[in-house]
Coordinates of C-alpha atoms in Angstrom, one line a residue:
M1 CA 2.8 51.6 12.4
S2 CA 5.5 49.9 14.5
D3 CA 8.9 48.7 13.8
A4 CA 7.9 45.4 14.0
Q5 CA 5.0 45.8 11.4
R6 CA 7.2 47.4 9.3
D7 CA 9.9 44.5 9.2
K8 CA 7.6 41.9 7.6
G9 CA 11.1 39.8 6.9
R10 CA 12.5 39.8 10.3
R11 CA 10.9 37.3 12.8
V12 CA 9.2 39.5 15.8
T13 CA 11.1 39.4 19.0
V14 CA 9.8 39.4 22.7
K15 CA 12.0 42.9 22.4
D16 CA 9.9 44.2 19.4
L17 CA 6.8 43.2 21.1
A18 CA 7.9 45.1 24.7
R19 CA 8.9 48.2 22.6
D20 CA 5.7 48.0 20.3
L21 CA 3.5 48.2 23.6
G22 CA 5.8 50.2 25.8
M23 CA 6.3 47.9 28.5
S24 CA 9.9 46.4 29.7
V25 CA 11.2 42.8 28.5
S26 CA 10.7 41.0 31.7
T27 CA 6.7 42.3 32.1
V28 CA 5.9 41.2 28.4
S29 CA 8.1 37.7 29.0
R30 CA 6.2 37.5 32.2
A31 CA 2.7 37.8 30.8
F32 CA 3.0 34.1 29.0
Y33 CA 3.5 32.3 32.3
P34 CA -0.1 31.8 33.7
D35 CA 1.5 31.4 36.9
A36 CA 4.1 34.8 37.0
V37 CA 2.4 37.8 39.0
V38 CA 1.6 40.4 36.1
A39 CA -2.2 42.2 36.6
S40 CA -4.7 40.7 34.1
E41 CA -5.0 43.7 31.9
T42 CA -1.5 43.9 31.3
R43 CA -1.6 40.3 30.2
R44 CA -4.4 40.7 28.4
L45 CA -2.8 43.3 26.4
V46 CA 0.3 41.4 25.8
L47 CA -1.4 38.3 24.1
E48 CA -3.7 40.5 22.2
R49 CA -0.9 42.3 20.6
A50 CA 1.6 39.1 20.1
A51 CA -1.3 37.4 18.4
A52 CA -2.0 40.6 16.2
L53 CA 1.9 40.9 15.1
G54 CA 2.7 36.7 15.0
Y55 CA 4.8 36.6 18.0
R56 CA 5.4 33.0 19.6
P57 CA 7.1 32.6 22.7
N58 CA 10.6 30.3 21.8
P59 CA 10.3 27.4 24.0
F60 CA 14.2 27.1 24.2
A61 CA 14.4 30.6 25.4
Q62 CA 12.0 29.9 28.0
S63 CA 13.6 26.7 28.9
L64 CA 16.3 28.8 30.1
I65 CA 14.5 30.4 32.7
T66 CA 12.3 27.2 33.5
K67 CA 14.2 24.4 33.2
K68 CA 11.6 23.0 31.0
T69 CA 11.3 22.9 27.5
Q70 CA 7.5 21.6 27.5
I71 CA 8.6 19.1 24.8
V72 CA 7.8 15.6 24.8
G73 CA 9.8 13.4 23.0
M74 CA 7.8 10.4 21.1
V75 CA 9.8 7.5 19.5
V76 CA 8.3 4.7 17.4
S77 CA 10.0 2.6 15.1
D78 CA 6.7 1.0 13.3
L79 CA 5.3 3.5 11.1
T80 CA 4.1 0.6 8.6
N81 CA 2.1 -0.7 11.3
P82 CA -1.7 1.1 11.1
F83 CA -1.8 0.8 14.9
Y84 CA 0.9 3.1 15.8
P85 CA -0.2 6.2 13.4
E86 CA -3.8 5.9 14.8
V87 CA -2.2 5.9 18.3
M88 CA 0.1 8.8 17.3
T89 CA -2.5 10.9 16.3
E90 CA -5.0 10.6 19.3
M91 CA -2.3 10.8 21.8
T92 CA -0.4 14.0 19.7
A93 CA -4.1 15.7 20.3
M94 CA -4.3 14.5 23.9
L95 CA -0.9 15.8 24.8
Q96 CA -1.2 19.2 23.1
E97 CA -4.5 19.6 24.8
A98 CA -2.6 19.3 28.4
G99 CA -0.2 22.0 27.0
M100 CA 2.6 20.0 25.8
N101 CA 4.7 20.2 22.2
V102 CA 5.0 16.8 20.9
M103 CA 8.3 16.0 18.7
L104 CA 8.5 12.8 16.7
S105 CA 11.8 11.1 16.4
A106 CA 11.5 7.6 14.4
A107 CA 13.5 4.6 13.7
N108 CA 13.6 3.1 10.4
Q109 CA 14.0 -0.2 12.0
P110 CA 13.1 -1.8 15.5
E111 CA 16.6 -2.2 16.4
K112 CA 17.5 1.5 15.9
I113 CA 15.3 2.7 18.8
D114 CA 18.4 4.1 20.6
D115 CA 19.7 6.2 17.9
A116 CA 16.7 7.7 17.7
V117 CA 16.4 8.4 21.5
D118 CA 19.8 9.6 21.1
L119 CA 18.7 12.0 18.6
L120 CA 15.5 13.3 20.6
L121 CA 17.8 13.8 23.9
T122 CA 19.7 16.7 21.9
Y123 CA 16.3 18.8 21.9
Q124 CA 16.0 18.1 25.7
P125 CA 12.7 16.9 26.2
D126 CA 11.0 17.0 29.7
L127 CA 10.3 13.4 29.0
V128 CA 10.1 10.4 26.4
I129 CA 7.4 8.2 25.2
V130 CA 8.6 5.0 23.3
L131 CA 6.0 3.8 21.3
A132 CA 7.8 0.8 19.9
A133 CA 11.0 -1.1 21.3
N134 CA 13.0 -4.0 21.5
M135 CA 14.0 -6.0 24.5
A136 CA 17.8 -5.0 23.5
S137 CA 16.7 -1.2 23.7
H138 CA 18.4 1.0 26.3
A139 CA 16.0 3.9 25.8
R140 CA 15.2 4.0 30.0
E141 CA 19.0 4.1 30.8
K142 CA 19.7 6.5 28.3
C143 CA 16.4 8.6 29.0
E144 CA 17.1 8.6 32.9
R145 CA 21.0 9.7 32.5
A146 CA 19.7 12.8 30.5
G147 CA 17.0 13.6 33.2
A148 CA 14.2 12.8 31.2
P149 CA 11.6 10.1 32.4
C150 CA 10.8 7.5 30.3
I151 CA 7.2 6.0 29.3
F152 CA 6.7 2.9 27.3
F153 CA 3.7 2.6 26.0
N154 CA 2.2 -0.7 24.5
R155 CA 5.8 -2.1 24.9
L156 CA 8.0 -2.3 28.5
S157 CA 11.7 -2.0 28.9
A158 CA 14.2 -4.7 28.4
D159 CA 14.6 -4.7 32.1
G160 CA 10.9 -4.7 33.2
L161 CA 11.7 -1.4 35.1
G162 CA 10.5 2.1 34.7
F163 CA 7.2 3.7 33.6
G164 CA 5.4 1.6 31.6
V165 CA 1.3 1.6 30.3
T166 CA -0.1 -1.5 28.3
C167 CA -2.4 -4.0 27.7
D168 CA -2.3 -7.0 29.7
N169 CA -1.1 -9.1 26.6
E170 CA -0.8 -12.3 28.4
A171 CA -4.6 -12.6 29.4
G172 CA -5.2 -11.4 25.8
G173 CA -3.5 -14.6 24.5
R174 CA -5.6 -16.4 26.7
L175 CA -8.8 -15.4 25.8
V176 CA -8.0 -16.2 22.6
A177 CA -7.1 -19.6 23.4
D178 CA -10.4 -20.0 25.1
H179 CA -12.1 -18.8 22.3
L180 CA -10.9 -20.8 19.7
I181 CA -10.9 -23.8 22.2
D182 CA -14.4 -23.4 22.9
S183 CA -15.5 -22.8 19.6
G184 CA -14.4 -26.5 18.7
H185 CA -10.3 -25.5 17.3
R186 CA -8.0 -28.3 18.2
H187 CA -4.9 -27.7 16.5
L188 CA -3.6 -24.4 17.4
A189 CA -0.6 -22.3 16.5
Y190 CA 0.9 -18.8 16.6
I191 CA 2.2 -16.4 14.2
S192 CA 5.2 -15.2 16.1
A193 CA 6.1 -11.0 15.1
F194 CA 9.0 -9.4 16.3
P195 CA 10.8 -11.9 18.8
G196 CA 12.4 -9.0 21.3
A197 CA 8.9 -7.1 21.7
S198 CA 7.0 -7.9 25.3
T199 CA 3.9 -7.8 23.3
N200 CA 4.7 -10.5 21.1
V201 CA 6.4 -12.5 24.2
E202 CA 3.3 -11.9 26.4
R203 CA 0.9 -12.7 23.8
H204 CA 2.7 -15.9 22.8
R205 CA 3.2 -17.2 26.6
G206 CA -0.5 -16.7 27.3
F207 CA -2.1 -18.3 24.2
C208 CA 0.4 -21.7 25.0
R209 CA 0.0 -21.3 28.6
R210 CA -3.8 -21.5 28.7
A211 CA -3.7 -24.2 25.7
E212 CA -2.1 -26.5 27.9
E213 CA -3.7 -25.7 31.1
R214 CA -7.0 -26.9 29.0
G215 CA -5.2 -30.0 28.3
F216 CA -4.6 -29.6 24.6
E217 CA -1.1 -29.8 23.0
R218 CA 1.5 -26.8 23.0
P219 CA 0.4 -24.6 20.0
I220 CA 2.9 -24.5 17.3
V221 CA 4.7 -21.5 16.1
I222 CA 5.2 -20.0 12.8
E223 CA 8.2 -17.1 13.0
A224 CA 6.8 -14.3 10.7
G225 CA 9.4 -12.1 12.2
R226 CA 8.4 -8.4 12.1
F227 CA 5.0 -6.9 12.6
S228 CA 4.5 -6.4 9.5
Y229 CA 2.1 -7.6 6.4
E230 CA 5.0 -8.6 4.4
A231 CA 5.7 -10.9 7.4
G232 CA 2.4 -12.2 8.0
Y233 CA 2.0 -12.8 4.0
A234 CA 5.1 -15.0 4.2
A235 CA 4.2 -16.9 7.1
G236 CA 0.6 -17.4 5.6
L237 CA 2.3 -19.3 2.2
E238 CA 3.9 -21.8 4.6
A239 CA 1.1 -22.3 6.8
E240 CA 0.3 -25.9 5.3
R241 CA 3.7 -26.8 6.1
A242 CA 3.6 -25.9 9.2
G243 CA 4.9 -29.3 10.8
R244 CA 1.3 -30.5 11.8
P245 CA -2.3 -29.9 10.8
I246 CA -3.5 -26.4 12.3
D247 CA -7.1 -24.8 12.4
G248 CA -7.0 -22.0 15.0
V249 CA -4.3 -19.4 14.5
F250 CA -3.7 -16.4 16.4
C251 CA -1.5 -14.1 14.8
A252 CA 0.7 -11.4 17.1
N253 CA -1.3 -8.3 15.7
D254 CA -3.8 -7.3 13.4
I255 CA -1.5 -6.5 10.1
V256 CA 0.4 -9.8 10.7
A257 CA -3.2 -11.5 10.6
I258 CA -4.2 -9.5 7.6
G259 CA -1.3 -10.5 5.4
F260 CA -1.0 -14.4 6.9
I261 CA -4.5 -14.4 5.8
A262 CA -3.5 -12.9 2.5
G263 CA -0.8 -15.7 1.8
V264 CA -3.1 -18.7 2.7
Q265 CA -5.4 -17.6 0.1
E266 CA -2.4 -17.2 -2.4
S267 CA -1.1 -20.6 -1.5
G268 CA -4.6 -21.9 -2.7
R269 CA -4.4 -25.1 -0.3
L270 CA -6.1 -23.8 2.9
R271 CA -9.3 -21.7 3.1
V272 CA -10.2 -19.0 5.7
P273 CA -12.3 -19.8 7.8
D274 CA -13.6 -22.9 6.3
D275 CA -10.3 -24.9 7.0
L276 CA -8.5 -22.4 9.2
S277 CA -9.9 -19.9 12.0
V278 CA -7.7 -16.5 12.3
V279 CA -7.6 -14.2 15.1
G280 CA -5.5 -10.6 15.1
F281 CA -5.0 -8.4 18.4
D282 CA -5.6 -4.8 18.6
D283 CA -8.7 -4.0 16.4
I284 CA -6.8 -1.3 14.2
T285 CA -9.5 0.1 11.7
M286 CA -8.6 -2.0 8.9
A287 CA -9.5 -4.8 10.7
G288 CA -13.2 -4.1 10.5
W289 CA -13.2 -3.2 6.6
P290 CA -15.6 -5.2 4.8
S291 CA -12.5 -6.9 2.8
H292 CA -10.9 -8.1 6.4
Q293 CA -13.8 -8.5 8.7
L294 CA -11.0 -10.0 11.0
T295 CA -11.8 -11.8 14.4
T296 CA -9.6 -9.7 16.8
V297 CA -8.8 -8.5 20.2
A298 CA -9.5 -5.2 20.9
Q299 CA -6.9 -2.8 22.8
P300 CA -8.0 -0.4 25.7
L301 CA -6.4 2.5 24.0
D302 CA -8.6 4.9 25.1
G303 CA -7.7 4.1 28.8
M304 CA -4.4 3.4 27.9
M305 CA -3.6 7.0 26.1
A306 CA -5.9 8.8 29.1
A307 CA -3.5 6.9 31.5
T308 CA 0.3 7.9 29.5
V309 CA -1.1 11.6 29.1
R310 CA -1.9 11.5 32.9
L311 CA 1.3 10.0 33.9
A312 CA 2.8 12.8 31.5
R313 CA 1.2 15.3 33.1
D314 CA 2.3 14.1 36.4
L315 CA 6.1 13.4 35.5
A316 CA 6.3 16.9 33.8
V317 CA 5.7 18.4 37.8
D318 CA 7.4 15.8 39.8
R319 CA 10.4 13.6 38.3
Q320 CA 11.0 11.8 41.5
K321 CA 7.8 9.7 41.1
D322 CA 8.1 6.0 41.7
P323 CA 8.0 4.0 38.3
H324 CA 5.4 1.4 38.2
I325 CA 3.9 -0.4 35.3
L326 CA 0.2 -0.3 34.3
R327 CA -1.5 -3.1 32.8
L328 CA -5.1 -2.8 31.6
P329 CA -7.4 -5.3 31.0
P330 CA -7.6 -6.1 27.4
G331 CA -11.1 -5.2 25.6
R332 CA -13.6 -7.8 24.3
L333 CA -12.7 -10.5 21.1
I334 CA -14.9 -8.9 18.4
E335 CA -15.5 -12.1 16.3
R336 CA -16.1 -11.4 12.7
H337 CA -15.6 -13.4 9.6
T338 CA -12.2 -14.9 10.1
T339 CA -13.3 -17.6 12.5
R340 CA -16.2 -20.1 12.4
R341 CA -17.3 -22.2 15.1
R342 CA -16.3 -26.2 14.3
D343 CA -18.9 -27.5 17.2
G344 CA -19.0 -30.8 15.0
E345 CA -15.2 -31.6 15.3
T346 CA -15.4 -31.2 19.0
A347 CA -13.6 -33.9 20.9

């Protein structure tokens, strides 16, 4: 039995592994790099013995040689929104399959994104993926100064520069306006979430512009203030006092819409969809639950995540790629039970 095996209370090091195998430390170290020059039989012996002893290469020690940590920093500030845990679970698996390690840094408020980025950068990630940001954030500049490319997912940098992968949210807003108008709605409203989020700004703009293009009054705006159930619920309680009658509502995302409907129902003065049709955005799993059956626009998530992982792999090899924004067309509008056609009311 080797010294490494006898000393169960101590972490096995590369020196222990080399001594156990009777090889040099440099030979053992090279065996963990697929591109390193080492005999295939030697690599097999090293990897098998490492697995038996529970040895794992130290990525921070490796980074001193490769100048890369293989760490992708993931920054999120909206974990209460079911959209982001769903994305994080799938994207983490995809990044790991691509040979990258994921480190999460969470901000408890959107305004704290820059603090979360600062903390993450102390671990010297190869690149950073920002899953939620506000338009006052300086995340891109901070990452660039640290030599770590920054990819914005489902959001854009405050200045609209850098790398970004997002749905065409403005087109999504136009899609909702057309759906409500084509189904007979004439008095529209937008439930606005976090005002500093590019998703909120673009969905609002597309929705309102399309309504005006089709000859209707500009939709009124009810401020919820956050992408949360509670914010949507509070806005729903105030829906009847919106300033003018409304019959078709577009909410900034699904969780706001679900909260908004609950607030409307609690007020007891309006009914969904009899008096008020409500549409969300994202198509989170919860939207299709029998208790909600929310009409919503699906995000092209598979395409967005695949594009983000491809970009991450490219940037891990070449950090000098030209920054660009990729906008994918929105998915289809899924009509469920929170909207109804008002053909008899068509003007």
